[in-house]
């Protein structure tokens, strides 16, 4: 019996990605019962990172590794999005390191599990529980290969709208503008679907303004007339200038930002 247990823990540890969390549900699916999990903890193989979540002893749990474990439970609805997704996908000169602000998104009324909140208490994590974009559009997500494991993140088209969701409170206008300016390969069909289903007027106007100013080829392929842009003016940044086409107040762009 002890030989069988020894073989099982060896396989479990060898197949456990560095930095990753496994939940009790995933361990059960791997044939590791709760009682066996507790035995592995006592023997020093595993440590608890919170209720129902575990990591390898002496291993460093990363934010992506914790997300990997969380997505096993949430069917990928909680995902890395916005600026974090764009960093992971190579659209920023910054790498999505553990010391960078980490943007997560999930459906309306969704909550991060308690173990995740406690593990990263005090960390710079921004979680937005909002259904301003549809979760049913599979092409608006992609898989990011983190080396030892993969996680679901927003595809560029979704990520850019999530990015603008946080302008200017948590993402600066100029930084967002520069990121949009570097997105010359967006898929206009996916972008069109997201714009038509996006529930935030500010985000839609801001995206179209930045896309127009960036001069991307795909901008002309968007059917702007069928996108609900609401009515009235929106102040994005106080003390700026009014863009007449999209009725938003934005900063005066300097040459440094434009080029």
Coordinates of N, CA and C in Angstrom, one line a residue:
X1 N 0.8 -1.2 0.0 CA 0.0 0.0 0.0 C 0.9 1.3 0.0
X2 N 1.9 1.3 0.8 CA 2.8 2.4 0.9 C 3.5 2.6 -0.4
X3 N 3.8 1.5 -1.1 CA 4.5 1.6 -2.4 C 3.5 2.3 -3.4
X4 N 2.3 1.9 -3.4 CA 1.3 2.6 -4.3 C 1.2 4.0 -4.0
X5 N 1.1 4.4 -2.7 CA 1.0 5.8 -2.3 C 2.3 6.6 -2.8
X6 N 3.4 5.9 -2.6 CA 4.7 6.5 -3.0 C 4.7 6.8 -4.5
X7 N 4.2 5.8 -5.3 CA 4.1 6.0 -6.7 C 3.2 7.2 -7.1
X8 N 2.1 7.2 -6.4 CA 1.1 8.2 -6.7 C 1.6 9.6 -6.4
X9 N 2.2 9.8 -5.3 CA 2.7 11.2 -4.9 C 3.9 11.6 -5.9
X10 N 4.7 10.6 -6.3 CA 5.8 10.9 -7.2 C 5.2 11.4 -8.5
X11 N 4.2 10.7 -9.0 CA 3.6 11.1 -10.3 C 2.9 12.5 -10.1
X12 N 2.3 12.7 -9.0 CA 1.6 14.0 -8.8 C 2.6 15.1 -8.7
X13 N 3.7 15.0 -8.0 CA 4.7 16.0 -7.9 C 5.4 16.3 -9.2
X14 N 5.7 15.2 -9.9 CA 6.4 15.3 -11.2 C 5.5 16.0 -12.3
X15 N 4.2 15.8 -12.1 CA 3.3 16.4 -13.1 C 2.7 17.7 -12.7
X16 N 3.2 18.2 -11.5 CA 2.7 19.5 -11.0 C 3.5 20.7 -11.5
X17 N 2.9 21.5 -12.3 CA 3.7 22.6 -12.9 C 4.2 23.6 -11.9
X18 N 5.4 24.1 -12.1 CA 6.0 25.0 -11.2 C 5.2 26.3 -11.1
X19 N 4.9 26.8 -9.9 CA 4.2 28.0 -9.7 C 2.7 27.8 -9.7
X20 N 2.2 26.6 -9.9 CA 0.8 26.4 -10.1 C 0.1 26.0 -8.8
X21 N -1.2 26.2 -8.7 CA -2.1 25.8 -7.6 C -3.0 24.7 -8.2
X22 N -3.3 23.7 -7.4 CA -4.3 22.7 -7.7 C -5.4 22.8 -6.6
X23 N -6.6 22.7 -7.0 CA -7.7 22.8 -6.1 C -8.1 21.4 -5.7
X24 N -8.9 21.3 -4.6 CA -9.3 20.0 -4.1 C -10.1 19.2 -5.2
X25 N -10.9 20.0 -6.0 CA -11.6 19.4 -7.1 C -10.7 18.7 -8.1
X26 N -9.6 19.5 -8.5 CA -8.7 18.9 -9.5 C -8.0 17.7 -8.9
X27 N -7.6 17.8 -7.6 CA -6.9 16.6 -7.0 C -7.8 15.4 -7.0
X28 N -9.1 15.6 -6.7 CA -10.0 14.5 -6.6 C -10.2 13.9 -8.0
X29 N -10.2 14.7 -9.0 CA -10.2 14.2 -10.4 C -9.0 13.4 -10.8
X30 N -7.9 13.7 -10.1 CA -6.6 13.0 -10.3 C -6.5 11.8 -9.4
X31 N -7.6 11.5 -8.6 CA -7.6 10.3 -7.8 C -7.0 10.5 -6.4
X32 N -6.8 11.8 -6.0 CA -6.2 12.1 -4.7 C -7.4 12.6 -3.8
X33 N -7.7 11.8 -2.9 CA -8.8 12.1 -1.9 C -8.4 13.2 -1.0
X34 N -9.4 13.8 -0.2 CA -9.0 14.8 0.8 C -8.1 14.2 1.9
X35 N -8.4 13.0 2.3 CA -7.6 12.3 3.3 C -6.2 12.1 2.9
X36 N -6.0 11.7 1.6 CA -4.7 11.5 1.0 C -4.0 12.9 0.9
X37 N -4.7 13.9 0.5 CA -4.1 15.2 0.5 C -3.6 15.7 1.8
X38 N -4.4 15.4 2.9 CA -3.9 15.8 4.2 C -2.7 15.0 4.6
X39 N -2.6 13.8 4.2 CA -1.4 12.9 4.5 C -0.2 13.5 3.7
X40 N -0.4 13.9 2.5 CA 0.7 14.5 1.7 C 1.2 15.8 2.4
X41 N 0.3 16.6 3.0 CA 0.7 17.8 3.7 C 1.5 17.5 4.9
X42 N 1.1 16.5 5.7 CA 1.8 16.1 6.9 C 3.2 15.5 6.6
X43 N 3.3 14.9 5.4 CA 4.6 14.3 5.0 C 5.5 15.3 4.4
X44 N 4.9 16.5 4.2 CA 5.8 17.6 3.6 C 5.9 17.7 2.1
X45 N 5.0 17.0 1.4 CA 5.0 17.1 0.0 C 4.2 18.4 -0.5
X46 N 3.1 18.6 0.2 CA 2.2 19.7 -0.3 C 2.0 20.7 0.9
X47 N 1.5 21.9 0.5 CA 1.1 22.9 1.5 C -0.2 23.5 1.1
X48 N -1.0 23.9 2.1 CA -2.3 24.5 1.8 C -2.0 26.0 1.5
X49 N -2.6 26.5 0.5 CA -2.5 28.0 0.2 C -3.9 28.7 0.5
X50 N -4.7 27.9 1.2 CA -6.1 28.5 1.5 C -7.1 27.3 1.4
X51 N -8.3 27.6 1.8 CA -9.3 26.5 1.8 C -9.5 25.9 0.4
X52 N -9.2 24.6 0.3 CA -9.4 23.9 -1.0 C -8.4 24.2 -2.0
X53 N -7.2 24.7 -1.7 CA -6.2 25.0 -2.7 C -4.9 24.6 -2.2
X54 N -4.0 24.0 -3.1 CA -2.7 23.5 -2.6 C -1.6 23.8 -3.6
X55 N -0.4 23.8 -3.0 CA 0.8 24.0 -3.9 C 1.9 23.0 -3.4
X56 N 2.9 22.9 -4.2 CA 4.0 22.0 -3.8 C 4.8 22.7 -2.7
X57 N 5.3 22.0 -1.8 CA 6.1 22.5 -0.7 C 7.4 23.1 -1.4
X58 N 7.7 24.3 -0.9 CA 8.9 25.1 -1.3 C 8.8 25.7 -2.7
X59 N 7.6 25.5 -3.3 CA 7.4 26.1 -4.6 C 6.8 27.5 -4.5
X60 N 7.2 28.4 -5.4 CA 6.6 29.8 -5.3 C 5.3 29.8 -6.2
X61 N 4.2 30.2 -5.5 CA 3.0 30.3 -6.3 C 2.9 31.6 -7.0
X62 N 2.8 31.6 -8.3 CA 2.7 32.8 -9.1 C 1.2 33.2 -9.4
X63 N 1.0 34.4 -9.8 CA -0.3 34.8 -10.1 C -0.9 34.0 -11.3
X64 N -0.1 33.8 -12.3 CA -0.6 33.0 -13.4 C -0.8 31.5 -12.9
X65 N 0.0 31.0 -12.1 CA -0.1 29.7 -11.5 C -1.4 29.6 -10.7
X66 N -1.7 30.6 -9.9 CA -2.9 30.6 -9.2 C -4.2 30.7 -10.1
X67 N -4.0 31.5 -11.1 CA -5.1 31.6 -12.1 C -5.4 30.3 -12.8
X68 N -4.3 29.6 -13.1 CA -4.4 28.2 -13.7 C -5.3 27.3 -12.8
X69 N -5.0 27.4 -11.5 CA -5.8 26.5 -10.6 C -7.3 27.0 -10.5
X70 N -7.4 28.3 -10.5 CA -8.8 28.9 -10.4 C -9.6 28.6 -11.6
X71 N -9.0 28.6 -12.8 CA -9.7 28.3 -14.0 C -10.2 26.9 -14.1
X72 N -9.6 26.0 -13.4 CA -10.1 24.6 -13.4 C -11.5 24.6 -12.8
X73 N -11.7 25.5 -11.8 CA -13.0 25.6 -11.1 C -14.0 26.4 -11.9
X74 N -13.5 27.5 -12.5 CA -14.5 28.5 -13.0 C -14.7 28.3 -14.5
X75 N -14.3 27.3 -15.1 CA -14.5 27.0 -16.6 C -14.0 28.2 -17.4
X76 N -12.9 28.8 -17.0 CA -12.2 29.8 -17.7 C -12.9 31.2 -17.7
X77 N -14.0 31.3 -17.0 CA -14.7 32.6 -17.0 C -13.9 33.7 -16.4
X78 N -13.2 33.4 -15.3 CA -12.2 34.3 -14.7 C -10.9 34.2 -15.6
X79 N -10.5 35.3 -16.1 CA -9.4 35.3 -17.0 C -8.5 36.6 -16.9
X80 N -7.3 36.5 -17.3 CA -6.4 37.6 -17.4 C -6.8 38.4 -18.6
X81 N -7.0 39.7 -18.4 CA -7.5 40.6 -19.5 C -6.9 41.9 -19.5
X82 N -7.4 42.8 -20.3 CA -6.9 44.2 -20.4 C -5.4 44.3 -20.6
X83 N -4.8 45.2 -19.9 CA -3.3 45.4 -20.1 C -2.5 44.2 -19.8
X84 N -2.9 43.3 -18.8 CA -2.2 42.1 -18.5 C -2.2 41.2 -19.7
X85 N -3.3 41.0 -20.3 CA -3.4 40.1 -21.5 C -2.5 40.6 -22.6
X86 N -2.6 41.9 -22.9 CA -1.8 42.5 -23.9 C -0.3 42.4 -23.7
X87 N 0.1 42.5 -22.4 CA 1.5 42.3 -22.0 C 1.9 40.8 -22.3
X88 N 1.1 39.9 -21.9 CA 1.4 38.5 -22.1 C 1.5 38.1 -23.6
X89 N 0.6 38.8 -24.4 CA 0.6 38.5 -25.8 C 1.6 39.3 -26.6
X90 N 2.4 40.1 -26.0 CA 3.5 40.8 -26.7 C 3.2 42.1 -27.2
X91 N 2.1 42.7 -26.8 CA 1.7 44.0 -27.4 C 2.2 45.2 -26.5
X92 N 3.0 44.9 -25.5 CA 3.6 45.9 -24.7 C 5.1 45.6 -24.5
X93 N 5.9 46.7 -24.3 CA 7.3 46.5 -24.0 C 7.5 46.0 -22.6
X94 N 6.4 46.1 -21.8 CA 6.5 45.5 -20.4 C 6.2 44.0 -20.4
X95 N 6.8 43.3 -19.6 CA 6.4 41.9 -19.4 C 5.4 41.8 -18.2
X96 N 4.5 40.9 -18.3 CA 3.5 40.7 -17.3 C 4.1 40.0 -16.1
X97 N 5.0 40.6 -15.4 CA 5.7 40.0 -14.2 C 4.8 40.1 -13.0
X98 N 5.2 39.4 -12.0 CA 4.4 39.3 -10.8 C 4.3 40.6 -10.0
X99 N 5.3 41.6 -10.3 CA 5.2 42.9 -9.6 C 4.4 43.9 -10.4
X100 N 3.9 43.5 -11.6 CA 3.1 44.4 -12.3 C 1.7 44.3 -11.9
X101 N 0.9 45.4 -12.1 CA -0.5 45.3 -11.8 C -1.2 44.3 -12.6
X102 N -2.0 43.4 -12.0 CA -2.5 42.2 -12.7 C -4.0 42.4 -12.8
X103 N -4.5 42.4 -14.1 CA -5.9 42.7 -14.4 C -6.6 41.4 -14.6
X104 N -7.6 41.1 -13.9 CA -8.5 40.0 -14.0 C -9.9 40.4 -14.3
X105 N -10.6 39.6 -15.1 CA -12.0 39.9 -15.4 C -12.9 38.6 -15.2
X106 N -14.1 38.8 -14.8 CA -15.1 37.8 -14.6 C -16.5 38.3 -14.8
X107 N -17.4 37.4 -14.9 CA -18.8 37.8 -15.1 C -19.4 38.6 -13.9
X108 N -20.5 39.3 -14.2 CA -21.2 40.1 -13.2 C -21.5 39.3 -12.0
X109 N -21.2 39.8 -10.8 CA -21.4 39.1 -9.5 C -20.5 38.0 -9.2
X110 N -19.5 37.7 -10.1 CA -18.5 36.7 -9.8 C -17.6 37.2 -8.8
X111 N -17.1 36.3 -7.9 CA -16.1 36.6 -6.9 C -14.9 35.7 -7.0
X112 N -13.8 36.3 -6.7 CA -12.6 35.4 -6.7 C -12.6 34.5 -5.4
X113 N -12.1 33.3 -5.5 CA -12.1 32.4 -4.4 C -11.4 33.0 -3.2
X114 N -11.8 32.6 -2.0 CA -11.2 33.2 -0.8 C -9.7 32.9 -0.8
X115 N -9.3 31.7 -1.2 CA -7.9 31.3 -1.1 C -7.0 32.3 -2.0
X116 N -7.6 32.7 -3.1 CA -6.8 33.5 -4.0 C -6.7 34.9 -3.4
X117 N -7.8 35.4 -2.9 CA -7.8 36.8 -2.2 C -6.8 36.8 -1.1
X118 N -6.7 35.8 -0.3 CA -5.8 35.8 0.9 C -4.4 35.6 0.5
X119 N -4.2 34.7 -0.5 CA -2.8 34.5 -1.0 C -2.2 35.8 -1.5
X120 N -2.9 36.6 -2.2 CA -2.4 37.8 -2.9 C -2.9 39.0 -2.2
X121 N -3.2 38.9 -0.9 CA -3.7 40.1 -0.2 C -2.6 41.2 -0.2
X122 N -2.9 42.4 -0.6 CA -2.0 43.4 -0.6 C -1.3 43.5 -2.0
X123 N -1.4 42.5 -2.8 CA -0.8 42.6 -4.2 C -1.6 43.5 -5.1
X124 N -1.0 44.0 -6.1 CA -1.7 45.0 -7.0 C -2.5 44.2 -8.0
X125 N -3.7 43.7 -7.6 CA -4.6 43.0 -8.5 C -5.9 43.8 -8.6
X126 N -6.3 43.9 -9.9 CA -7.5 44.6 -10.2 C -8.5 43.6 -10.8
X127 N -9.6 43.3 -10.1 CA -10.5 42.3 -10.5 C -11.8 43.1 -10.9
X128 N -12.3 42.9 -12.1 CA -13.5 43.5 -12.5 C -14.6 42.4 -12.8
X129 N -15.6 42.4 -12.0 CA -16.8 41.5 -12.2 C -17.8 42.3 -13.0
X130 N -17.7 42.1 -14.3 CA -18.6 42.9 -15.2 C -18.9 42.1 -16.5
X131 N -20.1 42.2 -17.0 CA -20.5 41.5 -18.2 C -20.7 42.5 -19.3
X132 N -19.8 43.6 -19.3 CA -20.0 44.6 -20.3 C -19.5 44.1 -21.7
X133 N -18.8 42.9 -21.7 CA -18.5 42.2 -22.9 C -19.1 40.8 -22.8
X134 N -19.5 40.2 -23.9 CA -20.1 38.9 -23.9 C -19.0 37.8 -23.5
X135 N -19.4 36.8 -22.7 CA -18.5 35.7 -22.4 C -18.7 34.5 -23.4
X136 N -19.8 34.7 -24.2 CA -20.1 33.6 -25.1 C -19.3 33.6 -26.4
X137 N -18.6 34.6 -26.7 CA -17.9 34.7 -28.0 C -16.5 34.1 -27.8
X138 N -16.4 32.8 -28.2 CA -15.2 32.0 -27.9 C -13.9 32.6 -28.6
X139 N -14.1 33.2 -29.7 CA -13.0 33.8 -30.5 C -12.4 35.0 -29.8
X140 N -13.1 35.5 -28.8 CA -12.5 36.7 -28.1 C -11.6 36.3 -26.9
X141 N -11.3 34.9 -26.8 CA -10.4 34.4 -25.8 C -9.3 33.6 -26.6
X142 N -8.2 33.4 -25.9 CA -7.1 32.6 -26.5 C -6.4 31.9 -25.3
X143 N -5.5 31.0 -25.6 CA -4.7 30.3 -24.6 C -3.3 30.8 -24.6
X144 N -2.8 31.2 -23.4 CA -1.5 31.6 -23.3 C -0.6 30.5 -22.7
X145 N 0.5 30.2 -23.3 CA 1.4 29.2 -22.9 C 2.4 29.8 -21.9
X146 N 2.2 29.4 -20.6 CA 3.1 29.9 -19.6 C 4.3 29.0 -19.4
X147 N 4.5 28.1 -20.3 CA 5.7 27.1 -20.2 C 5.3 25.8 -19.6
X148 N 5.0 25.8 -18.2 CA 4.7 24.6 -17.6 C 3.2 24.3 -17.6
X149 N 2.4 25.3 -18.0 CA 1.0 25.2 -18.1 C 0.4 26.3 -19.0
X150 N -0.9 26.3 -19.2 CA -1.5 27.3 -20.1 C -2.7 27.9 -19.4
X151 N -3.0 29.1 -19.6 CA -4.2 29.8 -19.0 C -5.0 30.5 -20.1
X152 N -6.3 30.6 -19.9 CA -7.1 31.4 -20.8 C -7.0 32.9 -20.5
X153 N -6.7 33.7 -21.6 CA -6.6 35.1 -21.5 C -7.4 35.7 -22.6
X154 N -7.7 37.0 -22.5 CA -8.4 37.7 -23.6 C -7.6 37.7 -24.8
X155 N -8.2 37.5 -26.0 CA -7.6 37.8 -27.3 C -7.4 39.3 -27.4
X156 N -6.5 39.7 -28.3 CA -6.2 41.1 -28.4 C -7.5 42.0 -28.6
X157 N -8.5 41.6 -29.4 CA -9.6 42.4 -29.6 C -10.4 42.6 -28.3
X158 N -10.5 41.6 -27.5 CA -11.3 41.8 -26.2 C -10.4 42.6 -25.2
X159 N -9.1 42.2 -25.2 CA -8.2 42.8 -24.2 C -8.1 44.4 -24.4
X160 N -8.2 44.8 -25.6 CA -8.1 46.3 -25.8 C -9.3 47.0 -25.3
X161 N -10.5 46.4 -25.4 CA -11.7 47.0 -24.8 C -11.6 46.9 -23.3
X162 N -11.1 45.8 -22.8 CA -11.0 45.7 -21.3 C -9.9 46.8 -20.8
X163 N -8.9 47.0 -21.6 CA -7.9 48.0 -21.3 C -8.6 49.4 -21.1
X164 N -9.4 49.7 -22.1 CA -10.1 51.0 -22.1 C -11.1 51.2 -21.0
X165 N -11.6 50.0 -20.5 CA -12.6 50.0 -19.4 C -12.0 50.7 -18.2
X166 N -10.7 50.6 -18.0 CA -10.0 51.2 -16.9 C -9.3 52.5 -17.1
X167 N -9.6 53.2 -18.3 CA -9.0 54.5 -18.5 C -10.1 55.5 -18.1
X168 N -9.6 56.6 -17.3 CA -8.2 56.9 -16.9 C -7.9 56.5 -15.5
X169 N -8.9 55.8 -14.8 CA -8.7 55.6 -13.3 C -7.5 54.7 -13.0
X170 N -7.3 53.6 -13.8 CA -6.3 52.6 -13.4 C -5.3 52.4 -14.6
X171 N -5.6 52.9 -15.7 CA -4.7 52.9 -16.9 C -4.7 54.3 -17.5
X172 N -3.5 54.9 -17.7 CA -3.4 56.2 -18.2 C -3.8 56.3 -19.6
X173 N -4.3 57.5 -20.0 CA -4.8 57.7 -21.4 C -3.7 57.5 -22.4
X174 N -2.5 58.1 -22.1 CA -1.4 58.1 -23.1 C -0.9 56.6 -23.3
X175 N -0.8 55.9 -22.2 CA -0.4 54.5 -22.3 C -1.4 53.7 -23.1
X176 N -2.6 53.9 -22.8 CA -3.7 53.2 -23.6 C -3.6 53.5 -25.1
X177 N -3.4 54.8 -25.4 CA -3.3 55.3 -26.8 C -2.1 54.6 -27.5
X178 N -1.0 54.5 -26.8 CA 0.2 53.9 -27.4 C 0.0 52.4 -27.6
X179 N -0.7 51.8 -26.7 CA -1.0 50.3 -26.9 C -1.9 50.1 -28.1
X180 N -3.0 50.9 -28.2 CA -3.9 50.8 -29.3 C -3.1 51.1 -30.6
X181 N -2.2 52.0 -30.6 CA -1.4 52.4 -31.8 C -0.6 51.2 -32.3
X182 N -0.2 50.3 -31.4 CA 0.6 49.2 -31.8 C -0.2 47.9 -32.2
X183 N -1.5 48.1 -32.3 CA -2.3 46.9 -32.6 C -2.8 46.9 -34.1
X184 N -1.9 46.8 -35.0 CA -2.2 46.8 -36.4 C -2.8 45.6 -37.0
X185 N -2.8 44.5 -36.2 CA -3.3 43.2 -36.7 C -4.6 42.7 -36.1
X186 N -5.4 43.6 -35.5 CA -6.6 43.2 -35.0 C -7.5 42.6 -36.1
X187 N -8.4 41.7 -35.7 CA -9.3 41.1 -36.6 C -10.6 41.9 -36.7
X188 N -10.9 42.6 -37.8 CA -12.1 43.4 -37.8 C -13.4 42.7 -37.5
X189 N -13.5 41.5 -38.0 CA -14.8 40.8 -37.7 C -15.1 40.5 -36.3
X190 N -14.0 40.1 -35.5 CA -14.2 39.9 -34.1 C -14.4 41.2 -33.4
X191 N -13.6 42.2 -33.8 CA -13.8 43.6 -33.2 C -15.2 44.1 -33.4
X192 N -15.7 43.9 -34.6 CA -17.1 44.3 -34.9 C -18.1 43.7 -33.9
X193 N -18.0 42.4 -33.8 CA -18.9 41.7 -32.9 C -18.8 42.2 -31.4
X194 N -17.6 42.4 -31.0 CA -17.4 42.9 -29.6 C -18.0 44.3 -29.4
X195 N -17.7 45.2 -30.4 CA -18.2 46.5 -30.3 C -19.8 46.6 -30.3
X196 N -20.4 45.7 -31.1 CA -21.8 45.7 -31.2 C -22.4 45.2 -29.9
X197 N -21.7 44.3 -29.2 CA -22.3 43.7 -27.9 C -21.7 44.4 -26.7
X198 N -20.8 45.3 -26.8 CA -20.2 46.0 -25.7 C -21.3 46.9 -25.1
X199 N -21.4 46.9 -23.7 CA -22.4 47.6 -23.0 C -21.9 48.9 -22.5
X200 N -20.7 49.3 -22.8 CA -20.1 50.5 -22.2 C -19.9 51.6 -23.3
X201 N -20.6 52.6 -23.3 CA -20.5 53.7 -24.3 C -19.1 54.3 -24.3
X202 N -18.6 54.6 -23.1 CA -17.3 55.2 -23.0 C -16.2 54.4 -23.7
X203 N -16.2 53.1 -23.5 CA -15.2 52.2 -24.1 C -15.3 52.2 -25.6
X204 N -16.5 52.1 -26.1 CA -16.7 52.1 -27.6 C -16.2 53.4 -28.2
X205 N -16.6 54.5 -27.7 CA -16.2 55.8 -28.3 C -14.7 55.9 -28.2
X206 N -14.2 55.6 -27.0 CA -12.7 55.7 -26.9 C -11.9 54.9 -27.8
X207 N -12.4 53.6 -28.0 CA -11.7 52.7 -28.9 C -11.7 53.3 -30.3
X208 N -12.9 53.7 -30.8 CA -13.0 54.2 -32.2 C -12.2 55.4 -32.4
X209 N -12.2 56.3 -31.4 CA -11.4 57.5 -31.5 C -9.9 57.1 -31.6
X210 N -9.4 56.3 -30.7 CA -8.0 55.9 -30.7 C -7.6 55.1 -32.0
X211 N -8.5 54.3 -32.5 CA -8.3 53.5 -33.7 C -8.2 54.5 -34.9
X212 N -9.1 55.5 -34.9 CA -9.1 56.4 -36.0 C -7.8 57.2 -36.0
X213 N -7.4 57.7 -34.8 CA -6.2 58.5 -34.7 C -4.9 57.7 -35.0
X214 N -5.0 56.4 -34.8 CA -3.8 55.6 -35.0 C -3.6 55.2 -36.5
X215 N -4.7 55.4 -37.3 CA -4.6 55.2 -38.7 C -4.5 53.7 -39.1
X216 N -5.1 52.8 -38.4 CA -5.0 51.4 -38.7 C -5.8 51.1 -39.9
X217 N -5.3 50.1 -40.7 CA -6.0 49.7 -42.0 C -7.3 49.1 -41.7
X218 N -7.4 48.4 -40.6 CA -8.7 47.7 -40.3 C -9.8 48.6 -39.8
X219 N -9.4 49.8 -39.5 CA -10.4 50.8 -39.0 C -11.5 51.0 -40.1
X220 N -11.2 51.1 -41.3 CA -12.2 51.3 -42.4 C -13.1 50.1 -42.6
X221 N -12.7 49.0 -42.1 CA -13.5 47.8 -42.2 C -14.6 47.7 -41.1
X222 N -14.5 48.5 -40.1 CA -15.5 48.5 -39.1 C -16.8 49.2 -39.5
X223 N -17.9 48.6 -39.2 CA -19.2 49.2 -39.5 C -19.7 50.1 -38.3
X224 N -19.2 51.3 -38.3 CA -19.4 52.1 -37.1 C -20.9 52.5 -37.0
X225 N -21.6 52.6 -38.1 CA -23.0 53.0 -38.0 C -23.9 52.1 -37.3
X226 N -23.5 50.8 -37.1 CA -24.4 49.9 -36.4 C -24.0 49.7 -35.0
X227 N -23.0 50.4 -34.5 CA -22.5 50.4 -33.1 C -23.2 51.4 -32.4
X228 N -23.9 51.1 -31.3 CA -24.6 52.0 -30.5 C -23.6 52.8 -29.7
X229 N -23.5 54.1 -30.0 CA -22.6 55.0 -29.3 C -23.3 56.0 -28.4
X230 N -24.6 55.7 -28.1 CA -25.3 56.5 -27.2 C -25.5 58.0 -27.6
X231 N -25.8 58.8 -26.7 CA -26.0 60.3 -27.0 C -25.3 61.1 -25.9
X232 N -25.1 62.4 -26.2 CA -24.5 63.3 -25.2 C -23.0 63.1 -25.2
X233 N -22.4 64.0 -24.5 CA -20.9 64.1 -24.4 C -20.4 63.2 -23.2
X234 N -19.2 62.8 -23.4 CA -18.5 62.0 -22.3 C -17.2 62.7 -22.0
X235 N -16.9 62.9 -20.8 CA -15.6 63.5 -20.4 C -14.7 62.4 -20.0
X236 N -13.7 62.1 -20.8 CA -12.7 61.1 -20.4 C -11.6 61.7 -19.5
X237 N -11.1 62.8 -19.9 CA -10.1 63.6 -19.2 C -10.5 65.0 -19.0
X238 N -10.5 65.5 -17.8 CA -10.9 66.9 -17.6 C -9.9 67.9 -18.2
X239 N -10.4 69.0 -18.7 CA -9.5 70.0 -19.3 C -9.0 69.7 -20.6
X240 N -9.5 68.7 -21.3 CA -9.0 68.3 -22.6 C -9.8 69.0 -23.7
X241 N -9.8 68.4 -24.9 CA -10.5 69.0 -26.0 C -11.6 68.0 -26.4
X242 N -12.7 68.6 -27.0 CA -13.8 67.7 -27.4 C -13.5 67.2 -28.8
X243 N -13.6 65.9 -29.0 CA -13.6 65.3 -30.3 C -15.0 65.3 -30.8
X244 N -15.2 66.0 -31.9 CA -16.6 66.2 -32.4 C -17.3 64.9 -32.9
X245 N -16.5 64.1 -33.6 CA -17.1 62.9 -34.1 C -17.6 61.9 -33.1
X246 N -16.8 61.7 -32.0 CA -17.2 60.7 -31.0 C -17.7 61.4 -29.7
X247 N -17.7 62.7 -29.7 CA -18.3 63.5 -28.5 C -17.6 63.1 -27.2
X248 N -16.3 63.0 -27.2 CA -15.6 62.7 -26.0 C -14.5 63.8 -25.8
X249 N -14.3 64.1 -24.5 CA -13.2 65.1 -24.2 C -12.0 64.3 -23.8
X250 N -10.9 64.6 -24.6 CA -9.7 63.8 -24.5 C -8.5 64.8 -24.4
X251 N -7.3 64.3 -24.0 CA -6.2 65.2 -23.9 C -5.7 65.6 -25.3
X252 N -5.0 66.7 -25.4 CA -4.4 67.1 -26.6 C -3.2 66.3 -26.8
X253 N -3.1 65.5 -27.8 CA -2.0 64.5 -28.0 C -0.7 65.2 -28.5
X254 N 0.3 64.9 -27.8 CA 1.6 65.5 -28.1 C 2.3 64.6 -29.2
X255 N 3.3 65.2 -29.8 CA 4.0 64.4 -30.9 C 4.7 63.1 -30.3
X256 N 5.1 63.2 -29.0 CA 5.7 62.0 -28.4 C 4.7 60.9 -28.3
X257 N 3.4 61.2 -28.1 CA 2.4 60.2 -28.0 C 2.0 59.7 -29.4
X258 N 1.9 60.6 -30.3 CA 1.5 60.3 -31.7 C 2.5 59.5 -32.4
X259 N 3.8 59.7 -32.1 CA 4.8 59.0 -32.8 C 5.7 58.2 -31.9

